[in-house]
CSV table of C-alpha atoms in Angstrom, one decimal:
chain,number,residue,atom,x,y,z
A,1,MET,CA,0.0,0.0,0.0
A,2,ASP,CA,2.8,2.3,1.0
A,3,ILE,CA,4.6,1.4,-2.2
A,4,LEU,CA,1.6,2.2,-4.3
A,5,LYS,CA,1.2,5.6,-2.6
A,6,SER,CA,4.8,6.4,-3.2
A,7,VAL,CA,4.7,5.6,-6.9
A,8,PRO,CA,3.2,9.0,-8.0
A,9,PHE,CA,5.7,10.7,-5.7
A,10,ALA,CA,8.6,8.8,-7.2
A,11,VAL,CA,7.4,9.5,-10.8
A,12,GLY,CA,7.0,13.1,-10.0
A,13,LEU,CA,10.5,13.2,-8.6
A,14,LEU,CA,11.9,11.6,-11.7
A,15,LEU,CA,10.1,14.0,-14.0
A,16,SER,CA,11.2,17.0,-12.0
A,17,ALA,CA,14.8,15.9,-11.6
A,18,PRO,CA,16.7,17.5,-14.3
A,19,ALA,CA,19.3,15.5,-16.1
A,20,PHE,CA,21.2,18.7,-16.7
A,21,ALA,CA,19.8,22.1,-16.0
A,22,GLN,CA,22.0,25.2,-16.4
A,23,ASN,CA,21.1,28.5,-14.9
A,24,ILE,CA,20.5,30.9,-17.7
A,25,ALA,CA,21.7,34.3,-16.7
A,26,ILE,CA,19.8,37.4,-17.9
A,27,ILE,CA,22.4,39.9,-19.0
A,28,LYS,CA,22.4,43.5,-20.2
A,29,PHE,CA,24.5,44.6,-23.2
A,30,PRO,CA,27.5,46.1,-21.3
A,31,GLU,CA,28.0,42.7,-19.7
A,32,LEU,CA,27.9,40.9,-23.1
A,33,GLN,CA,30.2,43.6,-24.5
A,34,LYS,CA,32.7,42.9,-21.6
A,35,ARG,CA,32.7,39.2,-22.4
A,36,LEU,CA,33.2,39.8,-26.1
A,37,ALA,CA,36.2,42.0,-25.3
A,38,ARG,CA,38.0,39.7,-22.9
A,39,PRO,CA,41.7,39.7,-23.8
A,40,THR,CA,42.2,36.0,-23.8
A,41,ASP,CA,43.6,33.6,-26.4
A,42,THR,CA,40.4,31.6,-26.3
A,43,THR,CA,38.5,31.5,-29.6
A,44,TYR,CA,34.9,32.4,-28.9
A,45,VAL,CA,32.0,31.1,-31.0
A,46,VAL,CA,29.0,33.3,-30.2
A,47,ASN,CA,25.7,32.4,-31.7
A,48,PHE,CA,22.7,34.7,-31.4
A,49,TRP,CA,19.5,32.8,-31.5
A,50,ALA,CA,15.9,32.6,-30.1
A,51,THR,CA,13.5,29.7,-29.4
A,52,TRP,CA,11.1,31.3,-31.9
A,53,CYS,CA,13.6,31.2,-34.7
A,54,ALA,CA,13.3,28.0,-36.6
A,55,PRO,CA,16.6,28.0,-38.5
A,56,CYS,CA,18.3,28.8,-35.2
A,57,VAL,CA,16.7,25.9,-33.4
A,58,LYS,CA,17.7,23.6,-36.3
A,59,GLU,CA,21.3,24.9,-36.1
A,60,LEU,CA,21.8,24.7,-32.3
A,61,PRO,CA,23.0,21.0,-32.3
A,62,ASN,CA,25.8,22.0,-34.7
A,63,PHE,CA,27.2,24.3,-32.0
A,64,GLU,CA,26.9,21.5,-29.4
A,65,GLN,CA,28.8,19.2,-31.8
A,66,LEU,CA,31.5,21.9,-32.3
A,67,ARG,CA,31.8,22.3,-28.6
A,68,VAL,CA,32.3,18.6,-28.0
A,69,ALA,CA,34.7,18.3,-31.0
A,70,ASN,CA,36.8,21.0,-29.5
A,71,ALA,CA,36.7,20.0,-25.9
A,72,GLY,CA,40.1,20.5,-24.3
A,73,LYS,CA,41.0,23.2,-26.8
A,74,LYS,CA,40.8,26.9,-26.1
A,75,VAL,CA,37.4,27.2,-27.7
A,76,LYS,CA,34.3,28.6,-26.0
A,77,VAL,CA,30.8,28.3,-27.4
A,78,LEU,CA,28.4,30.9,-26.1
A,79,LEU,CA,24.7,30.9,-27.0
A,80,VAL,CA,23.0,34.3,-26.7
A,81,SER,CA,19.3,34.0,-26.6
A,82,LEU,CA,17.3,37.0,-27.8
A,83,ASP,CA,14.1,35.7,-26.5
A,84,TYR,CA,12.2,38.2,-24.3
A,85,ALA,CA,13.3,38.0,-20.6
A,86,SER,CA,9.6,37.5,-19.8
A,87,GLN,CA,9.9,34.1,-21.6
A,88,LEU,CA,12.8,32.8,-19.7
A,89,ASP,CA,10.9,30.4,-17.3
A,90,LYS,CA,8.1,29.7,-19.8
A,91,LYS,CA,10.2,29.0,-22.9
A,92,VAL,CA,13.9,29.3,-22.8
A,93,THR,CA,14.8,27.3,-19.7
A,94,PRO,CA,12.5,24.4,-20.6
A,95,PHE,CA,13.9,24.5,-24.2
A,96,VAL,CA,17.5,24.4,-23.1
A,97,LYS,CA,16.8,21.6,-20.7
A,98,GLN,CA,14.8,19.6,-23.2
A,99,ARG,CA,17.4,19.9,-25.9
A,100,GLY,CA,20.2,19.2,-23.3
A,101,LEU,CA,22.2,22.2,-24.4
A,102,LYS,CA,25.4,22.2,-22.4
A,103,SER,CA,27.1,25.2,-24.1
A,104,GLU,CA,26.6,28.2,-21.9
A,105,VAL,CA,23.4,30.1,-22.6
A,106,VAL,CA,22.7,33.7,-21.6
A,107,LEU,CA,19.6,35.8,-22.4
A,108,LEU,CA,20.3,39.3,-23.6
A,109,ASN,CA,17.6,41.5,-22.2
A,110,GLU,CA,17.7,44.7,-24.2
A,111,PRO,CA,14.5,46.0,-25.8
A,112,ASP,CA,16.1,48.2,-28.5
A,113,PRO,CA,18.4,46.3,-30.8
A,114,ASN,CA,19.3,49.5,-32.7
A,115,GLU,CA,21.3,50.5,-29.7
A,116,TRP,CA,23.6,47.5,-29.7
A,117,ILE,CA,23.6,45.5,-32.9
A,118,ASP,CA,26.3,47.7,-34.5
A,119,LYS,CA,28.4,47.3,-31.4
A,120,VAL,CA,28.4,43.5,-31.8
A,121,ASP,CA,29.1,43.7,-35.5
A,122,GLY,CA,28.6,46.5,-38.0
A,123,LYS,CA,27.9,44.0,-40.8
A,124,TRP,CA,25.0,42.5,-38.9
A,125,SER,CA,21.6,43.7,-40.0
A,126,GLY,CA,19.7,42.1,-37.2
A,127,ALA,CA,18.5,38.9,-38.9
A,128,LEU,CA,18.7,35.7,-36.9
A,129,PRO,CA,20.6,33.4,-36.7
A,130,PHE,CA,23.9,35.3,-36.4
A,131,THR,CA,27.3,33.9,-35.5
A,132,LEU,CA,30.4,35.6,-34.5
A,133,ILE,CA,33.8,33.8,-34.2
A,134,PHE,CA,36.7,35.8,-32.8
A,135,ASN,CA,40.0,35.6,-31.0
A,136,ASN,CA,40.9,38.8,-29.2
A,137,LYS,CA,44.6,37.7,-28.9
A,138,THR,CA,45.1,37.1,-32.6
A,139,LYS,CA,42.6,39.8,-33.5
A,140,GLN,CA,40.9,37.4,-35.9
A,141,ARG,CA,37.2,37.8,-36.5
A,142,ALA,CA,34.5,36.3,-38.7
A,143,SER,CA,30.7,36.8,-38.8
A,144,PHE,CA,27.9,35.0,-40.5
A,145,GLU,CA,24.3,36.3,-40.8
A,146,ARG,CA,22.9,32.9,-41.8
A,147,GLU,CA,22.5,29.3,-40.7
A,148,LEU,CA,25.7,27.3,-40.6
A,149,SER,CA,26.3,23.5,-41.0
A,150,VAL,CA,28.7,21.6,-38.9
A,151,ALA,CA,31.1,21.5,-41.8
A,152,GLU,CA,30.9,25.3,-42.3
A,153,LEU,CA,31.4,25.9,-38.6
A,154,THR,CA,34.4,23.5,-38.5
A,155,THR,CA,36.0,25.2,-41.6
A,156,ALA,CA,35.4,28.6,-40.1
A,157,LEU,CA,36.9,27.6,-36.8
A,158,LYS,CA,39.9,26.0,-38.4
A,159,LYS,CA,41.1,29.4,-39.7
A,160,PHE,CA,41.5,30.4,-36.0
A,161,GLN,CA,43.7,27.5,-35.0
B,1,MET,CA,54.4,70.3,-41.4
B,2,LYS,CA,52.3,72.0,-44.1
B,3,LYS,CA,51.8,68.8,-45.8
B,4,THR,CA,50.5,66.9,-42.8
B,5,LEU,CA,47.2,68.8,-42.6
B,6,PRO,CA,45.9,67.9,-46.1
B,7,LEU,CA,47.2,64.4,-45.4
B,8,LEU,CA,45.3,64.2,-42.1
B,9,ALA,CA,42.2,65.6,-43.9
B,10,LEU,CA,42.5,62.9,-46.5
B,11,CYS,CA,42.9,60.2,-43.9
B,12,PHE,CA,39.8,61.5,-42.2
B,13,VAL,CA,37.8,61.5,-45.4
B,14,LEU,CA,38.9,58.0,-46.3
B,15,LEU,CA,38.2,56.8,-42.8
B,16,SER,CA,34.8,58.4,-42.6
B,17,SER,CA,33.8,57.2,-46.1
B,18,PHE,CA,34.9,53.7,-45.1
B,19,MET,CA,32.8,53.9,-41.9
B,20,LEU,CA,29.8,55.3,-43.6
B,21,ARG,CA,29.8,53.0,-46.4
B,22,PRO,CA,27.0,50.4,-46.0
B,23,LEU,CA,28.5,46.9,-45.8
B,24,ALA,CA,25.5,45.0,-47.0
B,25,GLU,CA,24.2,45.1,-50.6
B,26,GLY,CA,20.9,46.8,-51.4
B,27,TYR,CA,19.6,50.3,-51.1
B,28,LYS,CA,20.9,53.0,-48.8
B,29,VAL,CA,19.0,56.2,-48.0
B,30,GLY,CA,19.1,58.5,-50.9
B,31,ASP,CA,19.1,55.8,-53.6
B,32,LYS,CA,16.4,55.6,-56.3
B,33,ALA,CA,14.3,52.5,-55.9
B,34,THR,CA,13.6,50.5,-59.0
B,35,ASP,CA,9.9,49.9,-59.6
B,36,PHE,CA,8.7,46.3,-59.4
B,37,LYS,CA,5.7,44.2,-60.5
B,38,LEU,CA,4.6,41.7,-58.0
B,39,LYS,CA,1.4,39.7,-57.6
B,40,ASN,CA,-1.0,40.7,-54.9
B,41,ILE,CA,-3.0,38.2,-52.9
B,42,ASP,CA,-6.0,39.2,-55.0
B,43,GLY,CA,-4.2,37.9,-58.1
B,44,LYS,CA,-3.6,41.4,-59.6
B,45,MET,CA,-0.1,42.7,-60.4
B,46,VAL,CA,1.0,45.8,-58.4
B,47,SER,CA,3.7,48.3,-59.2
B,48,LEU,CA,4.8,51.5,-57.4
B,49,ALA,CA,3.8,53.5,-60.5
B,50,ASP,CA,0.2,52.3,-60.3
B,51,ASN,CA,-1.0,54.6,-57.5
B,52,LYS,CA,-0.8,58.0,-59.1
B,53,ALA,CA,-1.9,59.7,-55.9
B,54,ALA,CA,0.9,58.3,-53.8
B,55,LYS,CA,3.5,60.7,-52.5
B,56,GLY,CA,5.5,57.7,-51.5
B,57,TYR,CA,5.2,54.3,-49.9
B,58,ILE,CA,6.0,52.5,-46.7
B,59,VAL,CA,7.3,49.3,-48.1
B,60,VAL,CA,7.6,46.5,-45.5
B,61,PHE,CA,9.1,43.1,-46.1
B,62,THR,CA,7.1,40.9,-43.8
B,63,CYS,CA,5.5,37.4,-43.6
B,64,ASN,CA,2.9,35.2,-42.0
B,65,THR,CA,5.3,33.0,-39.9
B,66,CYS,CA,7.9,35.1,-38.2
B,67,PRO,CA,7.0,35.9,-34.5
B,68,PHE,CA,8.5,39.3,-34.9
B,69,ALA,CA,6.5,40.0,-38.0
B,70,LYS,CA,3.4,38.8,-36.1
B,71,ALA,CA,4.3,41.0,-33.2
B,72,TYR,CA,4.4,44.0,-35.6
B,73,GLU,CA,1.5,43.1,-37.7
B,74,SER,CA,-1.0,45.4,-36.0
B,75,ARG,CA,1.6,48.2,-35.9
B,76,ILE,CA,2.0,47.8,-39.7
B,77,ILE,CA,-1.8,48.1,-40.1
B,78,GLU,CA,-1.8,51.2,-38.0
B,79,LEU,CA,1.0,52.7,-40.1
B,80,ASN,CA,-1.2,52.3,-43.2
B,81,THR,CA,-4.3,53.8,-41.3
B,82,LYS,CA,-2.2,56.8,-40.3
B,83,TYR,CA,-0.1,57.4,-43.4
B,84,ALA,CA,-2.2,56.3,-46.4
B,85,PRO,CA,-4.4,59.3,-46.0
B,86,LEU,CA,-1.3,61.4,-46.0
B,87,GLY,CA,-0.1,59.9,-49.3
B,88,TYR,CA,2.1,57.2,-48.0
B,89,PRO,CA,0.3,53.8,-48.1
B,90,VAL,CA,1.8,50.6,-46.9
B,91,VAL,CA,2.9,48.0,-49.4
B,92,ALA,CA,3.7,44.6,-47.7
B,93,ILE,CA,5.9,42.2,-49.5
B,94,ASN,CA,6.4,38.5,-48.5
B,95,PRO,CA,9.9,37.4,-49.6
B,96,ASN,CA,10.0,34.0,-47.9
B,97,ASP,CA,10.5,30.8,-49.9
B,98,PRO,CA,7.4,28.6,-49.1
B,99,ALA,CA,9.5,25.5,-49.6
B,100,VAL,CA,11.4,26.6,-46.4
B,101,ALA,CA,8.5,28.3,-44.6
B,102,PRO,CA,5.2,26.5,-45.8
B,103,GLY,CA,3.2,29.0,-43.8
B,104,ASP,CA,4.3,31.7,-46.2
B,105,SER,CA,2.8,30.1,-49.3
B,106,TYR,CA,0.7,32.2,-51.7
B,107,ALA,CA,-2.3,30.2,-50.5
B,108,ALA,CA,-1.5,30.9,-46.8
B,109,MET,CA,-1.0,34.6,-47.6
B,110,GLN,CA,-4.7,34.7,-48.6
B,111,SER,CA,-5.7,34.5,-44.9
B,112,LYS,CA,-4.6,38.1,-44.5
B,113,LYS,CA,-7.2,40.8,-45.2
B,114,TYR,CA,-5.2,44.0,-45.3
B,115,ALA,CA,-6.4,47.3,-46.6
B,116,PHE,CA,-3.0,47.5,-48.5
B,117,PRO,CA,-1.4,45.2,-51.0
B,118,TYR,CA,0.3,42.0,-49.7
B,119,LEU,CA,2.6,41.0,-52.5
B,120,VAL,CA,4.5,37.8,-53.1
B,121,ASP,CA,8.2,38.2,-54.1
B,122,GLU,CA,8.4,34.7,-55.7
B,123,SER,CA,11.9,35.2,-57.2
B,124,GLN,CA,13.1,37.0,-54.1
B,125,GLN,CA,14.6,39.5,-56.5
B,126,VAL,CA,12.8,42.6,-55.0
B,127,ALA,CA,14.0,41.7,-51.5
B,128,LYS,CA,17.6,41.3,-52.9
B,129,THR,CA,17.4,44.6,-54.8
B,130,PHE,CA,16.2,46.5,-51.7
B,131,GLY,CA,18.7,44.7,-49.5
B,132,ALA,CA,16.1,43.3,-47.2
B,133,THR,CA,17.5,40.7,-44.8
B,134,ARG,CA,14.8,40.0,-42.3
B,135,THR,CA,11.1,40.3,-41.5
B,136,PRO,CA,9.9,42.8,-40.7
B,137,HIS,CA,12.2,45.2,-42.6
B,138,LEU,CA,10.9,48.5,-43.6
B,139,PHE,CA,11.7,51.0,-46.3
B,140,VAL,CA,10.1,54.5,-46.7
B,141,LEU,CA,10.1,55.7,-50.3
B,142,SER,CA,9.4,59.3,-51.3
B,143,LYS,CA,8.3,60.4,-54.7
B,144,LYS,CA,10.6,62.9,-56.3
B,145,GLY,CA,9.4,63.7,-59.8
B,146,SER,CA,8.8,60.3,-61.3
B,147,ASP,CA,11.4,58.6,-59.1
B,148,PHE,CA,10.9,56.9,-55.7
B,149,VAL,CA,13.8,57.8,-53.4
B,150,VAL,CA,14.6,55.7,-50.3
B,151,SER,CA,14.1,58.0,-47.3
B,152,TYR,CA,14.3,55.6,-44.3
B,153,ILE,CA,15.4,52.0,-43.7
B,154,GLY,CA,15.0,49.9,-40.7
B,155,ALA,CA,12.8,49.3,-37.6
B,156,ILE,CA,9.3,50.4,-36.8
B,157,ASP,CA,10.0,51.2,-33.1
B,158,ASP,CA,12.3,50.2,-30.3
B,159,ASN,CA,10.2,47.6,-28.5
B,160,SER,CA,9.0,44.5,-30.4
B,161,GLU,CA,7.5,42.8,-27.4
B,162,ASP,CA,5.1,45.6,-26.4
B,163,ALA,CA,4.1,48.6,-28.6
B,164,LYS,CA,2.9,50.4,-25.5
B,165,LEU,CA,6.4,50.3,-24.0
B,166,ALA,CA,8.1,51.6,-27.2
B,167,LYS,CA,10.0,54.8,-26.3
B,168,THR,CA,11.2,55.7,-29.8
B,169,LYS,CA,8.9,55.2,-32.8
B,170,TYR,CA,11.6,55.3,-35.4
B,171,VAL,CA,9.4,55.2,-38.5
B,172,GLU,CA,6.9,57.7,-37.2
B,173,ASN,CA,9.7,60.1,-36.3
B,174,ALA,CA,11.1,59.7,-39.8
B,175,MET,CA,7.7,60.1,-41.4
B,176,THR,CA,7.0,63.4,-39.5
B,177,GLU,CA,10.2,64.8,-41.0
B,178,ILE,CA,9.7,63.3,-44.4
B,179,LEU,CA,6.1,64.7,-44.6
B,180,ALA,CA,7.5,68.1,-43.7
B,181,GLY,CA,9.9,67.8,-46.7
B,182,LYS,CA,12.9,67.3,-44.5
B,183,PRO,CA,15.4,64.4,-44.5
B,184,ALA,CA,14.9,62.0,-41.6
B,185,THR,CA,17.3,62.7,-38.7
B,186,THR,CA,17.5,59.0,-37.9
B,187,LYS,CA,17.4,57.5,-41.3
B,188,GLU,CA,18.7,54.0,-40.7
B,189,THR,CA,18.0,51.7,-37.8
B,190,LYS,CA,18.6,48.1,-37.0
B,191,ALA,CA,16.3,45.6,-35.5
B,192,ILE,CA,16.2,41.9,-34.7
B,193,GLY,CA,14.1,39.9,-37.0
B,194,CYS,CA,13.7,36.5,-38.7
B,195,GLY,CA,16.2,36.1,-41.5
B,196,ILE,CA,14.5,35.9,-44.9
B,197,LYS,CA,14.0,32.3,-45.9
B,198,TRP,CA,16.1,32.4,-49.1
B,199,LYS,CA,15.7,29.7,-51.6
B,200,ARG,CA,18.2,26.9,-51.1
B,201,ALA,CA,20.7,26.8,-53.9
């Protein structure tokens, strides 16, 4: 009887226990800018995406693959969500958990993109997805205002190594 | 010493021209827009030259499927309500490839009942000529003689999530100046949007 009673509890516990749940930080632009300007020899692969952007969602596993393939190297994948901050608990956190994204995810909470898009990259018109690869030590930089395949990402990253 | 000043001036001019040069293809403010002929959802072909009364147009690349385009849909309708009587009607153009975004097929576009044309850019050539990259992406054209000159490019306002929280209404500010015969102070803005669903090569 006790066992039967505890079944729903155990199931509930299993469902609520996250296999991996990262805390997604909500950041403002100056904080992102600081991270983009860090004077390290790590190559950053920064992808701007949103849960509502179908090509972004399709492309995300490619960044995960890139991260795994470059584990142990000085490569950092950062996924910057442009979802509304009001959607963090409702959409972004469950999405990141469900997809098992292990690359760091941050949510950029700035209502007016006209204020900051140019500061990320003058060539970016604002369309998603957008990917920036840079190394501040070697001062190399590449940007892509389109969806990238694993092969394209790998080729792009190779130029930094 | 005398030679350094012109040299410095030259450097400045070169540097500023480099910085001001738009990096993407397509129109920049001041360019003449080439007229187009695109099919409206009612089956009729539409060109800029058709509407003889127009003093200009608010051309907006938009679609059925993009959440940002949806968020701005009512604001686009309001722009037409406000500016069509002043001679600047809205012309909406859907550039998305329905093979990539099925919700943007010509049939799906029929669900929209706008008071302005909703055109299909099947070859995506008009979007490319304009330099549109995302939805929504807006271009204000002003009639100068028989030409249509690009007078503003960019965003509608500074808050996609909530129109009531928008602090700067970029296109309305530009329209106020354009209607007064002045160039827009803020003539180009950027916004987040869905990348246009280009045909796969």
